[in-house]
């Protein structure tokens, strides 16, 4: 019987490279089950990196050199209501708070069957990128994401399990995405 290997931060680097996407990477076999996300990786991710529109990271399996997952990050800012600011102890007279946004995140289906926790590892990695920015370059209090519920409402549960909550000001039941945030210091 096959058993899924749980990817933890401490063992992830044993199985994978976490690297920036360059033209040297071969990603043609990647399939997360959604053509929109596959095509973004095949056709748009490199161009977006070159144009400084989105910065893409790959998780590549060491044993096979295959792309298991990718994530694109961009800078962001979110508007919080008074009560949302109180929730995060952010007593400032302005609404807009800086953030790092997960613009795209997808895991190859074959790899999700082989390993558990790849998506979570990428979120943890985004958090580490934000911490590095905060320690050295510029501020980002939150991780943000527009959770894509058009194809799978379950992504809300995935992000909730990873510490995200919906943004009240942008919450709208008819949307195809739900704007969510994670306070990386709470
Ligand atoms: C959503 C996605 C990134 C999750 O990646 P993953 O590697 O399967 O997630 P993890 O293994 O880290 O899952 C962490 C937890 O979330 C749960 N979870 C993951 N995907 C879920 C889903 N679609 N529905 C409900 N729960 C989900 C897992 O069961 C796990 O729960 P547990 O800790 O209680 O066992 C992946 O399924 C994917 O690439 N989907 C297609 C593209 C997509 O929808 N991207 C998100 C766009 S916003």
mmCIF file of C-alpha atoms and ligand atoms in Angstrom:
data_model
loop_
_atom_site.group_PDB
_atom_site.id
_atom_site.type_symbol
_atom_site.label_atom_id
_atom_site.label_comp_id
_atom_site.label_asym_id
_atom_site.label_seq_id
_atom_site.Cartn_x
_atom_site.Cartn_y
_atom_site.Cartn_z
ATOM 1 C CA UNK A 1 0.000 0.000 0.000
ATOM 2 C CA UNK A 2 1.391 3.425 -0.902
ATOM 3 C CA UNK A 3 1.736 5.909 1.920
ATOM 4 C CA UNK A 4 1.862 9.674 1.480
ATOM 5 C CA UNK A 5 4.987 11.308 2.842
ATOM 6 C CA UNK A 6 4.154 14.347 4.954
ATOM 7 C CA UNK A 7 6.249 17.325 3.915
ATOM 8 C CA UNK A 8 7.485 19.260 6.926
ATOM 9 C CA UNK A 9 9.810 22.239 6.767
ATOM 10 C CA UNK A 10 12.612 20.170 8.261
ATOM 11 C CA UNK A 11 12.355 17.349 5.720
ATOM 12 C CA UNK A 12 11.157 19.339 2.677
ATOM 13 C CA UNK A 13 14.669 20.260 1.591
ATOM 14 C CA UNK A 14 15.618 16.595 1.708
ATOM 15 C CA UNK A 15 13.120 15.849 -1.084
ATOM 16 C CA UNK A 16 12.898 19.159 -2.938
ATOM 17 C CA UNK A 17 14.702 22.195 -4.247
ATOM 18 C CA UNK A 18 12.872 25.455 -3.592
ATOM 19 C CA UNK A 19 14.134 27.692 -6.360
ATOM 20 C CA UNK A 20 13.283 30.732 -8.476
ATOM 21 C CA UNK A 21 11.808 29.918 -11.882
ATOM 22 C CA UNK A 22 14.221 30.494 -14.767
ATOM 23 C CA UNK A 23 14.275 29.473 -18.432
ATOM 24 C CA UNK A 24 16.489 26.516 -17.421
ATOM 25 C CA UNK A 25 13.584 24.816 -15.631
ATOM 26 C CA UNK A 26 11.492 22.310 -17.562
ATOM 27 C CA UNK A 27 7.889 22.417 -16.390
ATOM 28 C CA UNK A 28 6.005 20.970 -19.384
ATOM 29 C CA UNK A 29 4.882 17.851 -17.472
ATOM 30 C CA UNK A 30 3.225 19.862 -14.707
ATOM 31 C CA UNK A 31 -0.499 19.211 -14.191
ATOM 32 C CA UNK A 32 -2.439 20.551 -11.212
ATOM 33 C CA UNK A 33 -5.761 19.606 -12.795
ATOM 34 C CA UNK A 34 -6.684 23.171 -13.791
ATOM 35 C CA UNK A 35 -5.628 24.291 -17.273
ATOM 36 C CA UNK A 36 -5.669 27.956 -16.239
ATOM 37 C CA UNK A 37 -2.980 27.303 -13.632
ATOM 38 C CA UNK A 38 -0.984 24.954 -15.879
ATOM 39 C CA UNK A 39 -1.015 27.477 -18.733
ATOM 40 C CA UNK A 40 0.063 30.298 -16.473
ATOM 41 C CA UNK A 41 3.177 28.291 -15.581
ATOM 42 C CA UNK A 42 3.841 27.248 -19.204
ATOM 43 C CA UNK A 43 3.227 30.609 -20.877
ATOM 44 C CA UNK A 44 3.047 33.550 -18.467
ATOM 45 C CA UNK A 45 5.140 32.966 -15.352
ATOM 46 C CA UNK A 46 8.561 33.629 -16.887
ATOM 47 C CA UNK A 47 7.383 36.682 -18.811
ATOM 48 C CA UNK A 48 5.743 38.026 -15.647
ATOM 49 C CA UNK A 49 8.984 37.526 -13.735
ATOM 50 C CA UNK A 50 10.978 39.301 -16.433
ATOM 51 C CA UNK A 51 8.496 42.200 -16.452
ATOM 52 C CA UNK A 52 8.443 42.348 -12.622
ATOM 53 C CA UNK A 53 4.719 41.613 -12.535
ATOM 54 C CA UNK A 54 4.961 38.406 -10.477
ATOM 55 C CA UNK A 55 7.909 36.465 -9.056
ATOM 56 C CA UNK A 56 7.569 32.695 -9.416
ATOM 57 C CA UNK A 57 9.109 30.029 -7.192
ATOM 58 C CA UNK A 58 9.275 26.342 -8.057
ATOM 59 C CA UNK A 59 9.358 23.301 -5.843
ATOM 60 C CA UNK A 60 11.328 20.679 -7.778
ATOM 61 C CA UNK A 61 11.726 17.079 -6.704
ATOM 62 C CA UNK A 62 15.423 16.289 -6.242
ATOM 63 C CA UNK A 63 15.167 12.663 -7.382
ATOM 64 C CA UNK A 64 13.427 13.417 -10.698
ATOM 65 C CA UNK A 65 13.985 17.150 -11.301
ATOM 66 C CA UNK A 66 10.238 17.410 -11.927
ATOM 67 C CA UNK A 67 8.222 20.470 -10.905
ATOM 68 C CA UNK A 68 5.958 19.453 -8.014
ATOM 69 C CA UNK A 69 4.448 22.872 -7.342
ATOM 70 C CA UNK A 70 4.816 26.560 -8.012
ATOM 71 C CA UNK A 71 3.911 29.811 -6.365
ATOM 72 C CA UNK A 72 3.929 33.399 -7.676
ATOM 73 C CA UNK A 73 4.391 36.269 -5.244
ATOM 74 C CA UNK A 74 3.602 39.958 -5.635
ATOM 75 C CA UNK A 75 3.550 42.962 -3.341
ATOM 76 C CA UNK A 76 0.173 43.998 -1.983
ATOM 77 C CA UNK A 77 -1.690 46.243 0.433
ATOM 78 C CA UNK A 78 -5.077 45.574 2.003
ATOM 79 C CA UNK A 79 -7.685 47.849 3.511
ATOM 80 C CA UNK A 80 -8.844 46.789 6.975
ATOM 81 C CA UNK A 81 -11.879 47.977 8.890
ATOM 82 C CA UNK A 82 -11.517 49.417 12.397
ATOM 83 C CA UNK A 83 -12.487 46.090 14.001
ATOM 84 C CA UNK A 84 -10.115 44.138 11.751
ATOM 85 C CA UNK A 85 -7.259 46.450 12.731
ATOM 86 C CA UNK A 86 -8.182 45.936 16.395
ATOM 87 C CA UNK A 87 -8.048 42.171 15.859
ATOM 88 C CA UNK A 88 -4.394 42.510 14.835
ATOM 89 C CA UNK A 89 -3.537 45.209 17.406
ATOM 90 C CA UNK A 90 -2.873 47.660 14.583
ATOM 91 C CA UNK A 91 -3.933 50.945 16.105
ATOM 92 C CA UNK A 92 -3.078 53.262 13.216
ATOM 93 C CA UNK A 93 -5.130 56.109 11.724
ATOM 94 C CA UNK A 94 -4.951 54.652 8.194
ATOM 95 C CA UNK A 95 -6.733 51.633 6.719
ATOM 96 C CA UNK A 96 -4.159 50.345 4.250
ATOM 97 C CA UNK A 97 -1.650 47.804 5.552
ATOM 98 C CA UNK A 98 1.252 46.350 3.509
ATOM 99 C CA UNK A 99 1.247 42.673 2.562
ATOM 100 C CA UNK A 100 2.836 40.019 0.378
ATOM 101 C CA UNK A 101 0.346 38.335 -1.920
ATOM 102 C CA UNK A 102 0.270 34.754 -3.132
ATOM 103 C CA UNK A 103 -0.911 35.529 -6.659
ATOM 104 C CA UNK A 104 -0.763 31.902 -7.837
ATOM 105 C CA UNK A 105 -0.254 28.590 -6.058
ATOM 106 C CA UNK A 106 -0.652 25.133 -7.544
ATOM 107 C CA UNK A 107 0.497 21.597 -6.778
ATOM 108 C CA UNK A 108 0.889 18.870 -9.410
ATOM 109 C CA UNK A 109 -1.755 16.162 -8.869
ATOM 110 C CA UNK A 110 0.724 13.300 -9.061
ATOM 111 C CA UNK A 111 2.875 14.929 -6.396
ATOM 112 C CA UNK A 112 -0.126 15.611 -4.146
ATOM 113 C CA UNK A 113 -0.846 11.899 -4.294
ATOM 114 C CA UNK A 114 2.741 11.095 -3.375
ATOM 115 C CA UNK A 115 3.321 13.738 -0.691
ATOM 116 C CA UNK A 116 1.026 15.479 1.769
ATOM 117 C CA UNK A 117 1.648 19.092 2.753
ATOM 118 C CA UNK A 118 3.256 20.561 -0.374
ATOM 119 C CA UNK A 119 0.770 23.468 -0.560
ATOM 120 C CA UNK A 120 1.313 24.141 3.131
ATOM 121 C CA UNK A 121 5.076 24.105 2.647
ATOM 122 C CA UNK A 122 4.748 26.758 -0.085
ATOM 123 C CA UNK A 123 2.650 28.978 2.197
ATOM 124 C CA UNK A 124 5.295 28.583 4.910
ATOM 125 C CA UNK A 125 7.885 29.514 2.286
ATOM 126 C CA UNK A 126 5.937 32.677 1.354
ATOM 127 C CA UNK A 127 5.916 33.547 5.042
ATOM 128 C CA UNK A 128 9.683 33.113 5.189
ATOM 129 C CA UNK A 129 10.049 35.424 2.155
ATOM 130 C CA UNK A 130 7.907 38.047 3.954
ATOM 131 C CA UNK A 131 9.989 37.727 7.144
ATOM 132 C CA UNK A 132 13.175 38.173 5.126
ATOM 133 C CA UNK A 133 11.698 41.330 3.532
ATOM 134 C CA UNK A 134 10.685 42.638 6.944
ATOM 135 C CA UNK A 135 14.113 41.975 8.431
ATOM 136 C CA UNK A 136 16.080 43.492 5.582
ATOM 137 C CA UNK A 137 14.170 45.469 2.986
ATOM 138 C CA UNK A 138 10.538 46.528 3.345
ATOM 139 C CA UNK A 139 7.458 45.864 5.449
ATOM 140 C CA UNK A 140 4.699 43.276 4.901
ATOM 141 C CA UNK A 141 2.478 42.467 7.879
ATOM 142 C CA UNK A 142 0.179 40.009 6.099
ATOM 143 C CA UNK A 143 0.209 37.245 3.557
ATOM 144 C CA UNK A 144 -2.785 37.709 1.270
ATOM 145 C CA UNK A 145 -4.511 35.579 -1.332
ATOM 146 C CA UNK A 146 -7.591 35.703 -3.536
ATOM 147 C CA UNK A 147 -8.772 32.160 -2.843
ATOM 148 C CA UNK A 148 -10.085 30.820 -6.155
ATOM 149 C CA UNK A 149 -13.448 29.231 -5.325
ATOM 150 C CA UNK A 150 -14.628 29.099 -8.932
ATOM 151 C CA UNK A 151 -13.156 25.630 -9.452
ATOM 152 C CA UNK A 152 -13.035 24.322 -5.880
ATOM 153 C CA UNK A 153 -14.665 25.807 -2.776
ATOM 154 C CA UNK A 154 -12.366 23.572 -0.706
ATOM 155 C CA UNK A 155 -9.480 26.007 -1.167
ATOM 156 C CA UNK A 156 -11.090 28.133 1.565
ATOM 157 C CA UNK A 157 -10.608 25.210 3.988
ATOM 158 C CA UNK A 158 -7.022 24.800 2.765
ATOM 159 C CA UNK A 159 -6.217 28.458 3.455
ATOM 160 C CA UNK A 160 -8.087 28.467 6.792
ATOM 161 C CA UNK A 161 -6.039 25.451 7.896
ATOM 162 C CA UNK A 162 -2.978 27.511 7.044
ATOM 163 C CA UNK A 163 -4.033 30.453 9.218
ATOM 164 C CA UNK A 164 -5.857 32.689 6.709
ATOM 165 C CA UNK A 165 -9.144 34.467 7.444
ATOM 166 C CA UNK A 166 -11.486 36.261 5.008
ATOM 167 C CA UNK A 167 -11.169 40.041 4.625
ATOM 168 C CA UNK A 168 -14.483 41.566 5.705
ATOM 169 C CA UNK A 169 -14.327 44.605 3.430
ATOM 170 C CA UNK A 170 -13.862 42.534 0.297
ATOM 171 C CA UNK A 171 -16.104 39.631 1.245
ATOM 172 C CA UNK A 172 -18.906 39.119 -1.252
ATOM 173 C CA UNK A 173 -20.844 35.879 -1.636
ATOM 174 C CA UNK A 174 -21.098 36.228 -5.426
ATOM 175 C CA UNK A 175 -17.392 36.503 -6.095
ATOM 176 C CA UNK A 176 -15.293 33.851 -7.821
ATOM 177 C CA UNK A 177 -12.526 34.543 -5.345
ATOM 178 C CA UNK A 178 -12.461 35.278 -1.626
ATOM 179 C CA UNK A 179 -9.902 37.783 -0.433
ATOM 180 C CA UNK A 180 -8.083 36.353 2.621
ATOM 181 C CA UNK A 181 -5.200 37.352 4.877
ATOM 182 C CA UNK A 182 -2.806 35.790 7.352
ATOM 183 C CA UNK A 183 -1.115 37.863 10.035
ATOM 184 C CA UNK A 184 2.449 36.553 9.993
ATOM 185 C CA UNK A 185 3.148 37.945 13.471
ATOM 186 C CA UNK A 186 0.137 36.624 15.414
HETATM 187 C C1 LIG B 1 -5.218 23.848 -3.204
HETATM 188 C C2 LIG B 1 -3.837 23.171 -3.305
HETATM 189 C C3 LIG B 1 -2.749 24.230 -3.502
HETATM 190 C C4 LIG B 1 -3.575 22.412 -1.982
HETATM 191 O O1 LIG B 1 -2.298 21.830 -2.010
HETATM 192 P P1 LIG B 1 -1.968 20.487 -1.184
HETATM 193 O O2 LIG B 1 -0.526 20.202 -1.318
HETATM 194 O O3 LIG B 1 -2.927 19.436 -1.596
HETATM 195 O O4 LIG B 1 -2.343 20.947 0.307
HETATM 196 P P2 LIG B 1 -1.809 20.331 1.696
HETATM 197 O O5 LIG B 1 -1.477 18.879 1.525
HETATM 198 O O6 LIG B 1 -0.750 21.220 2.229
HETATM 199 O O7 LIG B 1 -3.143 20.448 2.573
HETATM 200 C C5 LIG B 1 -3.197 21.061 3.862
HETATM 201 C C6 LIG B 1 -4.576 20.802 4.442
HETATM 202 O O8 LIG B 1 -5.572 21.423 3.609
HETATM 203 C C7 LIG B 1 -6.518 20.434 3.159
HETATM 204 N N1 LIG B 1 -6.854 20.727 1.757
HETATM 205 C C8 LIG B 1 -5.996 20.870 0.731
HETATM 206 N N2 LIG B 1 -6.654 21.100 -0.410
HETATM 207 C C9 LIG B 1 -7.969 21.083 -0.075
HETATM 208 C C10 LIG B 1 -9.160 21.237 -0.825
HETATM 209 N N3 LIG B 1 -9.112 21.462 -2.139
HETATM 210 N N4 LIG B 1 -10.346 21.160 -0.170
HETATM 211 C C11 LIG B 1 -10.395 20.941 1.168
HETATM 212 N N5 LIG B 1 -9.287 20.772 1.940
HETATM 213 C C12 LIG B 1 -8.096 20.850 1.309
HETATM 214 C C13 LIG B 1 -5.786 19.101 3.264
HETATM 215 O O9 LIG B 1 -6.693 18.030 3.388
HETATM 216 C C14 LIG B 1 -4.930 19.314 4.501
HETATM 217 O O10 LIG B 1 -5.743 19.136 5.651
HETATM 218 P P3 LIG B 1 -5.187 18.314 6.953
HETATM 219 O O11 LIG B 1 -3.954 19.055 7.383
HETATM 220 O O12 LIG B 1 -6.310 18.397 7.925
HETATM 221 O O13 LIG B 1 -4.874 16.945 6.468
HETATM 222 C C15 LIG B 1 -3.785 22.120 -4.474
HETATM 223 O O14 LIG B 1 -4.852 21.208 -4.306
HETATM 224 C C16 LIG B 1 -3.900 22.736 -5.869
HETATM 225 O O15 LIG B 1 -2.883 23.040 -6.469
HETATM 226 N N6 LIG B 1 -5.127 22.903 -6.419
HETATM 227 C C17 LIG B 1 -5.301 23.392 -7.785
HETATM 228 C C18 LIG B 1 -4.921 24.859 -7.940
HETATM 229 C C19 LIG B 1 -5.616 25.732 -6.923
HETATM 230 O O16 LIG B 1 -6.816 25.643 -6.684
HETATM 231 N N7 LIG B 1 -4.814 26.615 -6.301
HETATM 232 C C20 LIG B 1 -5.301 27.549 -5.278
HETATM 233 C C21 LIG B 1 -5.757 28.779 -5.964
HETATM 234 S S1 LIG B 1 -6.166 30.070 -4.832
#
